[in-house]
XYZ file of C-alpha atoms in Angstrom:
716
model
C 3.149 8.549 42.656
C -0.277 10.163 42.190
C -2.270 6.959 41.715
C -1.897 4.256 44.315
C -0.490 0.951 43.135
C -2.346 -2.029 44.561
C 0.261 -4.286 46.087
C -0.703 -7.911 46.429
C 0.601 -10.711 48.636
C 3.904 -12.153 47.467
C 5.560 -15.523 48.174
C 7.565 -15.637 51.407
C 10.989 -15.141 49.857
C 9.870 -12.222 47.629
C 9.720 -8.525 48.572
C 8.306 -5.334 47.148
C 10.937 -2.791 46.054
C 10.996 0.374 43.992
C 12.842 0.135 40.687
C 15.249 2.871 41.768
C 16.293 0.722 44.736
C 17.788 -1.946 42.504
C 18.731 -0.335 39.183
C 20.319 2.885 37.910
C 18.410 5.087 35.455
C 19.012 8.259 33.480
C 17.560 10.043 30.465
C 19.091 11.495 27.326
C 18.959 14.852 25.602
C 18.577 16.672 22.303
C 21.553 18.599 20.896
C 20.713 22.045 19.504
C 18.910 21.755 16.176
C 20.492 25.084 15.253
C 23.931 23.463 15.063
C 24.387 21.549 11.818
C 27.712 20.198 13.110
C 25.810 18.288 15.803
C 23.948 16.030 13.359
C 24.712 13.508 10.584
C 27.522 12.062 12.669
C 28.340 8.460 13.570
C 26.740 8.129 17.030
C 23.257 6.517 16.906
C 20.609 8.743 18.518
C 17.337 7.068 19.580
C 14.024 8.918 19.724
C 11.016 7.656 21.685
C 9.093 6.821 18.512
C 11.654 4.114 17.730
C 10.780 2.080 20.847
C 8.400 -0.788 20.116
C 9.398 -3.808 22.260
C 12.313 -4.325 19.891
C 16.090 -4.537 19.884
C 17.370 -1.296 18.365
C 20.317 -1.816 16.035
C 19.736 1.154 13.730
C 18.453 4.700 14.338
C 16.763 7.290 12.155
C 19.308 9.958 13.130
C 22.953 10.078 14.204
C 24.781 12.785 16.143
C 28.434 13.828 16.391
C 30.972 13.648 19.224
C 30.627 17.425 19.580
C 26.876 17.032 20.116
C 27.435 14.389 22.773
C 29.893 16.597 24.654
C 27.784 19.765 24.408
C 24.344 18.439 25.388
C 22.641 16.267 27.973
C 22.694 13.349 25.519
C 24.698 10.386 26.858
C 26.142 7.279 25.282
C 24.286 4.272 26.666
C 25.929 0.836 26.391
C 24.554 -2.002 24.329
C 22.064 -4.035 26.372
C 20.571 -0.997 28.133
C 16.787 -1.199 28.491
C 14.883 1.861 27.270
C 11.430 3.173 28.165
C 9.597 6.019 26.402
C 8.727 8.838 28.807
C 6.289 10.796 26.654
C 4.689 11.084 23.256
C 2.610 8.569 21.335
C 4.835 5.674 22.459
C 4.870 6.505 26.192
C 5.514 3.380 28.280
C 6.879 1.318 25.405
C 10.124 -0.594 25.912
C 13.155 -1.639 23.892
C 16.716 -2.879 24.327
C 19.779 -1.326 22.751
C 21.481 -3.740 20.399
C 24.243 -1.151 19.873
C 25.911 1.585 21.887
C 23.665 4.619 21.362
C 22.511 7.950 22.728
C 18.874 8.998 23.188
C 16.760 12.108 23.384
C 15.190 13.341 26.627
C 11.965 11.440 25.943
C 13.776 8.162 26.606
C 14.912 6.783 29.960
C 17.769 4.285 30.087
C 17.646 1.493 32.710
C 21.052 -0.121 33.214
C 21.919 -3.738 33.812
C 23.028 -4.975 37.218
C 24.560 -8.392 37.829
C 22.182 -8.959 40.771
C 19.045 -8.390 38.687
C 17.955 -10.116 35.483
C 17.215 -7.055 33.339
C 14.687 -8.978 31.234
C 12.713 -9.761 34.396
C 12.311 -5.992 34.855
C 11.416 -5.672 31.169
C 8.568 -8.147 31.555
C 7.516 -6.529 34.834
C 7.229 -3.076 33.210
C 5.402 -4.635 30.275
C 2.908 -6.071 32.764
C 2.438 -2.632 34.354
C 1.968 -0.815 31.025
C -1.678 0.150 31.673
C -0.795 1.451 35.127
C 2.058 3.549 33.724
C -0.253 4.963 31.044
C -2.754 5.931 33.759
C 0.019 7.927 35.445
C 0.811 9.746 32.189
C -2.654 11.239 31.643
C -3.574 14.843 32.308
C -1.140 16.940 30.276
C -1.101 18.181 26.686
C 0.558 14.869 25.819
C 1.048 11.632 27.783
C 4.056 12.052 30.050
C 5.824 9.974 32.704
C 8.937 11.239 34.423
C 12.137 9.467 35.376
C 11.034 9.973 38.987
C 7.905 7.930 38.284
C 10.019 5.192 36.689
C 12.271 5.026 39.748
C 9.245 4.674 42.023
C 7.614 1.856 40.045
C 6.838 -0.991 42.434
C 8.638 -4.211 41.508
C 7.769 -7.622 43.012
C 11.314 -8.888 43.532
C 11.979 -12.656 43.734
C 15.343 -14.323 44.401
C 17.789 -14.038 41.487
C 17.535 -17.746 40.643
C 13.758 -17.450 40.455
C 14.081 -14.357 38.252
C 16.077 -16.556 35.884
C 13.453 -19.293 35.951
C 10.628 -16.803 35.343
C 12.419 -15.200 32.394
C 13.225 -18.590 30.880
C 9.604 -19.706 31.173
C 8.185 -16.416 29.856
C 10.633 -16.451 26.944
C 9.426 -19.933 26.087
C 5.674 -19.344 26.506
C 5.501 -15.856 25.004
C 7.590 -16.979 22.048
C 4.987 -19.657 21.315
C 2.172 -17.127 21.765
C 3.869 -14.675 19.389
C 4.342 -17.419 16.807
C 0.640 -18.244 17.036
C -0.316 -14.570 16.833
C 1.952 -14.109 13.803
C 0.211 -17.016 12.074
C -3.172 -15.422 12.816
C -1.979 -12.097 11.385
C -0.778 -13.912 8.276
C -4.216 -15.530 7.982
C -5.846 -12.073 8.173
C -3.553 -10.792 5.421
C -4.342 -13.842 3.314
C -8.072 -13.120 3.683
C -7.441 -9.559 2.422
C -5.707 -11.042 -0.621
C -8.626 -13.451 -1.032
C -11.075 -10.518 -0.976
C -9.140 -8.826 -3.757
C -9.011 -12.027 -5.796
C -12.812 -12.314 -5.509
C -13.218 -8.703 -6.680
C -10.796 -9.223 -9.569
C -12.678 -12.381 -10.548
C -15.993 -10.534 -10.359
C -15.062 -7.466 -12.410
C -13.399 -9.434 -15.160
C -16.742 -11.237 -15.590
C -15.472 -14.608 -14.387
C -17.835 -14.822 -11.414
C -20.839 -14.790 -13.729
C -19.617 -16.964 -16.595
C -22.225 -19.631 -15.907
C -24.997 -17.012 -15.547
C -24.137 -15.488 -18.940
C -24.040 -18.901 -20.615
C -27.716 -19.344 -19.706
C -28.842 -15.991 -21.178
C -30.427 -15.992 -24.645
C -29.137 -12.519 -25.457
C -26.578 -10.258 -23.805
C -26.467 -6.499 -24.213
C -23.785 -5.151 -26.515
C -21.423 -2.341 -25.416
C -23.381 0.103 -27.609
C -26.652 -0.950 -25.955
C -25.158 -0.465 -22.456
C -24.017 3.063 -23.360
C -27.373 3.792 -25.037
C -29.100 2.753 -21.809
C -27.111 5.395 -19.895
C -27.996 8.047 -22.459
C -31.679 7.125 -22.326
C -31.702 7.269 -18.513
C -30.029 10.701 -18.533
C -32.483 12.039 -21.121
C -35.477 10.771 -19.129
C -34.011 12.219 -15.893
C -33.490 15.593 -17.561
C -37.020 15.715 -18.973
C -38.529 14.803 -15.599
C -36.498 17.517 -13.794
C -37.402 20.084 -16.467
C -41.110 19.422 -15.947
C -40.649 19.794 -12.179
C -38.817 23.093 -12.738
C -41.513 24.449 -14.994
C -44.136 23.385 -12.482
C -42.236 25.297 -9.761
C -41.463 22.107 -7.816
C -37.689 22.699 -7.963
C -35.907 26.059 -8.000
C -32.815 25.336 -10.104
C -33.208 24.761 -13.822
C -31.629 21.399 -14.800
C -28.715 21.290 -17.221
C -28.927 19.277 -20.398
C -27.133 15.899 -20.147
C -23.440 15.928 -20.947
C -22.135 13.862 -23.772
C -20.751 10.507 -22.699
C -16.991 10.501 -23.191
C -16.001 7.180 -24.748
C -13.073 5.080 -23.545
C -10.474 5.202 -26.321
C -8.969 2.191 -28.041
C -5.538 3.038 -26.590
C -7.017 3.065 -23.074
C -8.821 -0.251 -23.605
C -5.592 -1.799 -24.891
C -4.005 -1.700 -21.406
C -7.162 -2.837 -19.586
C -8.182 -6.437 -18.826
C -10.214 -8.049 -21.605
C -13.942 -8.134 -20.840
C -16.450 -10.869 -21.778
C -19.523 -10.411 -23.929
C -22.168 -8.239 -22.295
C -19.600 -5.894 -20.687
C -17.948 -2.604 -21.636
C -15.745 0.104 -20.202
C -17.033 3.604 -19.415
C -15.629 6.695 -17.684
C -16.541 7.434 -14.058
C -18.402 10.504 -15.324
C -20.876 8.131 -17.070
C -21.898 6.453 -13.803
C -23.790 9.377 -12.295
C -23.230 12.847 -10.866
C -19.697 13.467 -9.598
C -19.449 15.809 -6.614
C -16.427 17.214 -4.804
C -17.201 18.108 -1.217
C -16.907 21.476 0.465
C -16.776 22.701 4.056
C -19.372 25.195 5.295
C -17.847 28.171 7.088
C -16.668 27.341 10.614
C -17.343 30.951 11.483
C -21.058 30.189 11.185
C -21.915 27.876 14.134
C -25.505 27.717 12.886
C -24.276 25.592 9.971
C -23.368 22.791 12.342
C -25.825 20.658 14.270
C -26.953 17.049 14.524
C -29.019 16.340 11.408
C -26.725 15.476 8.474
C -23.429 13.577 8.817
C -20.475 15.598 7.527
C -18.216 12.861 6.151
C -14.422 13.053 6.170
C -11.829 10.431 5.110
C -11.631 8.913 8.609
C -15.345 8.032 8.463
C -14.736 5.954 5.328
C -12.973 3.323 7.442
C -16.468 1.847 7.858
C -16.302 0.905 4.154
C -19.484 -0.889 3.124
C -21.565 0.598 5.934
C -20.739 4.290 6.484
C -23.426 5.743 8.743
C -21.804 8.063 11.276
C -19.527 11.084 11.370
C -17.745 13.036 14.068
C -19.350 16.263 12.834
C -22.923 16.940 11.712
C -24.528 19.745 9.716
C -27.764 21.580 10.362
C -30.490 22.218 7.771
C -28.895 25.551 6.886
C -25.452 23.903 6.835
C -26.448 21.227 4.316
C -27.594 24.025 1.975
C -24.033 25.391 2.064
C -22.570 21.963 1.247
C -23.156 19.468 -1.575
C -25.913 17.101 -0.561
C -25.114 13.402 -1.033
C -28.014 10.926 -1.055
C -27.988 7.425 0.430
C -25.749 4.933 -1.455
C -23.346 7.563 -2.771
C -19.824 6.193 -3.177
C -17.221 8.419 -1.486
C -13.556 8.254 -2.521
C -10.734 10.034 -0.680
C -8.839 11.986 -3.327
C -6.059 13.748 -1.429
C -3.469 12.914 1.189
C -1.848 9.821 2.642
C -5.113 7.826 2.561
C -5.934 8.640 -1.075
C -8.178 5.903 -2.497
C -9.937 5.090 0.782
C -13.546 4.392 -0.199
C -16.885 4.056 1.527
C -20.589 3.872 0.617
C -22.883 6.009 2.770
C -26.101 4.534 4.194
C -27.215 7.872 5.675
C -27.560 10.986 3.498
C -25.190 13.858 4.268
C -22.291 15.823 2.799
C -18.504 15.576 2.627
C -15.475 17.823 2.885
C -13.252 18.819 -0.037
C -10.912 15.826 0.411
C -13.582 13.562 -1.078
C -14.941 13.001 -4.576
C -18.343 11.312 -4.589
C -20.179 9.255 -7.200
C -23.947 9.763 -6.944
C -24.926 6.786 -9.128
C -27.692 6.678 -11.717
C -30.547 4.366 -10.717
C -29.685 1.968 -13.529
C -26.557 0.999 -11.591
C -26.430 -1.142 -8.485
C -24.553 1.152 -6.081
C -23.008 -1.829 -4.283
C -21.646 -3.046 -7.638
C -19.926 0.320 -8.066
C -18.608 0.295 -4.484
C -17.095 -3.185 -4.766
C -15.391 -2.213 -8.020
C -14.081 1.020 -6.484
C -12.319 -0.861 -3.659
C -10.866 -3.402 -6.096
C -7.166 -3.296 -6.890
C -7.596 -2.233 -10.515
C -9.515 0.955 -9.689
C -7.232 1.715 -6.729
C -4.225 1.407 -9.047
C -5.841 3.928 -11.409
C -6.208 6.393 -8.527
C -2.554 6.079 -7.537
C -1.219 6.340 -11.098
C -3.350 9.390 -11.955
C -2.783 11.339 -8.734
C -0.568 14.413 -9.012
C 2.606 13.845 -6.992
C 2.957 16.955 -4.827
C 3.664 17.213 -1.095
C 0.367 15.352 -0.780
C -0.963 13.160 -3.615
C -4.130 14.678 -5.098
C -6.704 13.589 -7.681
C -8.953 16.488 -8.693
C -12.499 16.123 -9.982
C -11.661 16.357 -13.690
C -9.080 13.563 -13.428
C -11.332 11.483 -11.188
C -14.139 11.660 -13.803
C -11.789 10.224 -16.436
C -11.010 7.025 -14.521
C -12.455 3.851 -16.043
C -15.108 1.418 -14.778
C -16.333 -1.885 -16.205
C -20.133 -2.187 -16.493
C -22.664 -4.823 -17.495
C -26.452 -5.190 -17.431
C -28.283 -4.395 -14.204
C -29.363 -8.044 -13.907
C -25.757 -9.207 -14.025
C -24.711 -6.446 -11.614
C -27.244 -7.733 -9.097
C -26.039 -11.311 -9.538
C -22.420 -10.210 -9.007
C -23.277 -8.252 -5.846
C -25.133 -11.253 -4.399
C -22.129 -13.486 -5.111
C -19.612 -11.060 -3.600
C -21.734 -10.454 -0.497
C -22.125 -14.198 0.045
C -18.389 -14.833 -0.231
C -17.517 -11.762 1.845
C -19.948 -12.903 4.543
C -17.966 -16.120 4.912
C -14.705 -14.169 4.975
C -16.053 -11.833 7.679
C -16.966 -14.819 9.855
C -13.427 -16.175 9.475
C -11.968 -12.747 10.217
C -14.117 -12.435 13.312
C -12.891 -15.815 14.565
C -9.259 -14.863 13.901
C -9.618 -11.496 15.644
C -11.211 -13.225 18.646
C -8.273 -15.636 18.781
C -5.834 -12.723 18.634
C -7.683 -11.120 21.553
C -7.537 -14.436 23.444
C -3.787 -14.533 22.759
C -3.415 -11.028 24.201
C -5.486 -11.962 27.251
C -3.415 -15.092 27.783
C -0.231 -13.039 27.543
C -1.482 -10.657 30.227
C -2.496 -13.627 32.384
C 0.953 -15.213 32.050
C 2.638 -11.944 32.961
C 0.401 -11.427 35.982
C 0.972 -14.991 37.208
C 4.711 -14.478 36.808
C 4.760 -11.519 39.153
C 2.512 -13.168 41.707
C 4.936 -16.095 42.014
C 2.534 -18.524 40.320
C 4.314 -19.265 37.036
C 7.283 -21.292 38.279
C 7.905 -23.188 41.488
C 9.708 -21.518 44.389
C 12.906 -23.175 45.549
C 13.453 -22.843 49.326
C 17.192 -23.097 48.688
C 17.192 -19.806 46.768
C 18.727 -16.816 48.508
C 15.750 -14.675 49.690
C 15.095 -11.414 47.862
C 15.548 -9.495 51.129
C 19.159 -10.703 51.310
C 19.610 -9.855 47.633
C 18.344 -6.314 48.253
C 20.693 -5.819 51.203
C 23.608 -6.927 49.042
C 22.609 -4.507 46.283
C 22.419 -1.667 48.813
C 25.757 -2.565 50.382
C 27.445 -2.796 46.993
C 25.943 0.513 45.900
C 27.111 2.255 49.084
C 30.580 0.784 48.726
C 30.734 1.808 45.103
C 29.627 5.378 45.811
C 32.092 5.645 48.707
C 34.979 4.485 46.528
C 34.005 6.652 43.549
C 33.123 10.006 45.112
C 35.824 11.823 43.145
C 35.437 9.829 39.947
C 33.256 10.791 37.020
C 30.381 8.331 36.781
C 30.659 5.785 34.014
C 27.319 4.397 32.914
C 26.773 0.737 33.737
C 30.122 0.383 35.532
C 30.039 -2.921 37.475
C 29.180 -2.468 41.157
C 29.833 -6.057 42.224
C 33.010 -8.060 42.907
C 32.536 -11.307 40.994
C 33.512 -13.991 41.665
C 33.898 -13.232 45.360
C 36.732 -14.523 47.515
C 35.846 -16.865 50.382
C 37.448 -15.700 53.651
C 39.564 -17.904 55.953
C 40.758 -20.267 53.205
C 43.351 -19.986 50.433
C 41.940 -20.190 46.889
C 44.136 -23.215 46.074
C 42.924 -25.065 49.187
C 39.310 -24.285 48.348
C 39.869 -25.467 44.763
C 41.551 -28.667 46.037
C 38.629 -29.204 48.422
C 36.081 -28.885 45.589
C 38.030 -31.319 43.362
C 38.094 -33.686 46.364
C 34.309 -33.367 46.658
C 34.012 -34.191 42.924
C 36.257 -37.258 43.343
C 34.263 -38.389 46.385
C 30.944 -38.030 44.531
C 32.198 -40.241 41.674
C 33.605 -42.837 44.079
C 30.284 -42.983 45.968
C 28.397 -43.446 42.670
C 30.266 -46.356 41.134
C 28.351 -46.241 37.827
C 29.833 -42.799 37.169
C 33.382 -43.488 38.396
C 34.643 -44.023 34.847
C 33.487 -40.522 33.893
C 35.913 -38.786 36.271
C 38.805 -36.883 34.641
C 40.697 -33.642 35.056
C 38.800 -31.911 32.206
C 35.434 -32.514 33.867
C 36.799 -31.243 37.211
C 38.117 -28.100 35.518
C 34.712 -27.448 33.895
C 32.939 -27.769 37.238
C 35.528 -25.435 38.775
C 34.868 -22.861 36.040
C 31.125 -22.935 36.759
C 31.780 -22.669 40.515
C 33.382 -19.328 39.666
C 31.288 -18.181 36.696
C 27.841 -19.437 37.774
C 28.026 -19.603 41.571
C 30.314 -16.598 41.989
C 32.854 -18.358 44.264
C 36.459 -17.444 43.480
C 38.999 -20.282 43.130
C 41.766 -17.931 42.012
C 41.572 -19.003 38.355
C 42.078 -16.871 35.246
C 40.423 -18.980 32.572
C 41.328 -18.769 28.893
C 39.708 -20.120 25.717
C 41.428 -23.489 25.704
C 40.777 -26.357 23.282
C 38.821 -28.210 25.991
C 36.869 -25.162 27.166
C 37.451 -22.391 29.718
C 40.615 -23.515 31.518
C 43.433 -22.265 33.707
C 45.865 -25.187 33.582
C 48.794 -23.372 35.249
C 46.561 -22.769 38.256
C 45.268 -26.361 38.129
C 48.833 -27.667 38.264
C 49.411 -25.643 41.452
C 46.201 -27.065 42.964
C 47.164 -30.640 42.020
C 50.641 -30.144 43.529
C 49.107 -28.702 46.712
C 46.641 -31.626 46.942
C 49.423 -34.194 46.620
C 51.558 -32.408 49.245
C 48.724 -32.491 51.818
C 47.757 -36.066 50.925
C 44.320 -35.214 49.463
C 44.493 -36.736 45.968
C 46.981 -37.615 43.247
C 46.890 -37.632 39.435
C 46.615 -40.843 37.412
C 47.507 -40.770 33.670
C 44.851 -41.719 31.100
C 45.151 -42.316 27.368
C 44.020 -38.702 26.981
C 44.695 -36.442 29.948
C 44.508 -37.730 33.490
C 42.151 -38.547 36.340
C 42.474 -38.524 40.127
C 42.667 -41.030 42.975
C 41.844 -40.324 46.603
C 44.560 -40.177 49.276
C 44.144 -40.635 53.005
C 43.772 -36.930 53.861
C 41.069 -36.199 51.262
C 38.284 -36.130 53.938
C 40.175 -33.382 55.810
C 40.581 -31.403 52.567
C 36.834 -31.702 51.947
C 35.973 -30.713 55.510
C 38.159 -27.595 55.320
C 36.371 -26.419 52.174
C 32.923 -27.219 53.584
C 33.607 -25.274 56.800
C 34.752 -22.217 54.796
C 31.705 -22.200 52.540
C 28.367 -20.849 53.735
C 25.452 -23.269 53.942
C 23.919 -21.765 50.776
C 27.206 -21.891 48.834
C 27.867 -25.474 49.909
C 24.395 -26.555 48.768
C 24.953 -24.900 45.388
C 28.362 -26.544 44.933
C 26.945 -29.987 45.794
C 24.028 -29.427 43.411
C 26.434 -28.482 40.609
C 28.597 -31.575 41.218
C 25.553 -33.860 41.267
C 24.297 -32.335 38.013
C 27.643 -33.061 36.331
C 28.011 -36.617 37.716
C 26.474 -38.425 34.679
C 28.205 -36.136 32.138
C 30.882 -37.500 29.845
C 33.829 -35.318 28.865
C 32.124 -33.732 25.845
C 28.898 -32.880 27.676
C 30.802 -31.253 30.542
C 32.981 -29.376 28.056
C 29.977 -28.102 26.073
C 28.049 -26.834 29.104
C 31.025 -24.942 30.542
C 32.137 -23.584 27.160
C 28.669 -22.380 26.126
C 28.115 -20.841 29.552
C 31.418 -18.941 29.290
C 30.824 -17.919 25.650
C 27.280 -16.756 26.391
C 28.563 -14.881 29.448
C 31.205 -13.182 27.274
C 28.478 -11.738 25.035
C 26.443 -10.532 28.010
C 29.510 -8.861 29.559
C 29.871 -7.043 26.227
C 26.234 -5.961 26.802
C 24.862 -7.849 23.831
C 21.461 -9.518 23.696
C 22.627 -12.585 21.770
C 20.634 -14.945 19.600
C 21.219 -18.693 19.884
C 23.249 -18.516 16.679
C 25.497 -15.828 18.174
C 25.973 -17.842 21.395
C 26.981 -20.949 19.444
C 29.340 -18.956 17.203
C 31.110 -17.429 20.229
C 31.389 -20.869 21.890
C 32.480 -22.803 18.808
C 33.826 -20.874 15.821
C 35.254 -18.081 17.983
C 36.730 -20.442 20.621
C 39.316 -22.908 19.285
C 39.954 -25.077 16.236
C 39.201 -28.236 18.229
C 35.666 -27.006 18.922
C 34.969 -27.241 15.175
C 35.241 -31.039 15.438
C 32.078 -31.059 17.581
C 28.867 -30.853 15.460
C 27.022 -27.542 15.739
C 23.781 -29.364 16.507
C 25.382 -30.624 19.744
C 25.893 -27.006 20.800
C 22.254 -26.109 20.098
C 20.996 -29.201 21.955
C 23.192 -28.359 24.953
C 21.990 -24.745 24.868
C 18.380 -25.951 25.087
C 19.329 -28.250 27.989
C 20.996 -25.344 29.779
C 17.907 -23.156 29.538
C 15.715 -25.987 30.792
C 18.058 -26.545 33.778
C 18.633 -22.835 34.562
C 22.244 -22.675 33.402
C 21.755 -19.110 32.167
C 24.601 -16.600 32.728
C 24.103 -13.002 33.841
C 27.124 -11.304 32.297
C 29.167 -11.441 35.495
C 32.910 -11.677 36.049
C 35.703 -11.408 33.494
C 35.815 -12.176 29.788
C 37.328 -15.500 28.758
C 39.872 -14.547 26.107
C 41.652 -16.631 23.498
C 44.769 -18.575 24.441
C 46.730 -18.719 21.182
C 49.025 -21.387 22.579
C 46.161 -23.898 22.830
C 43.943 -22.698 19.977
């Protein structure tokens, strides 16, 4: 990789690896656009622009089977992690919530039972800025699949990956909730701004002010004031022209076009001292123009040349990306300070700003150069209000791009009042908006703090500082060796086979050598019996159902095969035919015997149980034995229902992960209750959700390993 990644010191049982060492990746492709039979099919086709840290369940386009067979596009399984390789969304991530194909701008990263895929997701999220730095330099940001494979990953033990993901899910979820509330507050302040403007320009903000005035101007007097101003302006300019002070002879004032009764009928009712006028009555209306680009002398650094993007500054437009020279401003339409500029074409039609530095604008903008009898800020605030913006949208011509030409713009309607009242309104709005801006500033700062905290949490996670290390965890170095061995074995056994994406590379659960599965199972039940006998307060909680649930988790969670083939039984994931064989074997060797209960049965120790335990303990590795003992001790205080719920939810959740879903809590509970057996419906749903929360807190989180637990109609 071109830019060196700064590796930092990791905890003792972590190692640095490259992503390609632990996970498989590939990219998609684009079927020929010249083939109409390749598109509008049924296969979802993801483009890089659709990646936004989301779960993709729907795509903008779909392709056909023929397209999939005739291009480099591939069908990725549900649960695949995606990363954008180039374009505006480069480096962004997503998960597939459906089976889907992608274009070549998307890289698929496939799940592996030895790696928690969401740990890698968070790790890549943490390295986003670094990945972006690698993408710079071309015509567009671009990172290759080779770069993705070489991304440095701080790899912890698998159990610690699970703990990190659980903790990040919890903390980042809370952060996102807080951030969402802050965003809602910002939106509410925008609504509050509009309510203030609506209040102001319906005269309600100044009701008290008007009540104290001895006489208010009538609508006719307000219009007469405009006419008088225009006449005086014309006479002054005519004198200047005759005196040779200005070169262009002024035109006589245009007649003021009245607002018709039918137009007023659909407008909000105004109080005394107000009236409606056309935009053309407010001042000179100018549509911008662009001086020839072929004349470089027209461009310089003296006069801002305003375009719609500059109007984002709103109340305080002072700068532009381009400037005009003295000769350039003579080729444009000069706009004095406090002109109100309104975007009148394109996607941002209606965007408005008031300029605080004189300049000119391009042809996308209509400008109001207000008469001096109007407070320009009063006109600006009304122009950004919802009523005037609605007029713009409803009067724009609907073509490829919405457009509002000068003649239509001049016919839009404004509400006016006396200059004294205008000034009072502006003072009131500015005071209220000042308070809003302070609140907005505080909210934005809190959003930035939230982002900083998120980055801090991510960084701590990948330095080993978010959760505690457990010395009993299998070291990452051993995990890596197992991944390599499994990959080599897989490739050796599949040299002649066509590669199937996300095909499992790992035998799970794994058989323990030098001991029969039934003997190992009998040994583990003996260990469970012994644990209950040694803890007298829990002895009454021993029964065959609890033992079967622990056995299922020995296989499904710890990955140790007991030779079972569990089904969806009424009491959870069970293989009773196999259990009967184990119980018979245990009785024959004098390990334990069954004792009937009112419901089901329990066990009693026999004289050879210690030998049965010893045989199992010798066969198990030190790490496996510690994990089995930890599992038994965890289950000791459980009653039948608690044991049943944990094992059932674990198996149901694991089913969904094997199917490469990214399930919600609701989906996990449905699979483990409604989609399990009729008896499960007798257990309240809230018990399932409570148990699910307990499982996350105690790291009982499956990884989609092993076989599906299917329905057993006989016991359903």
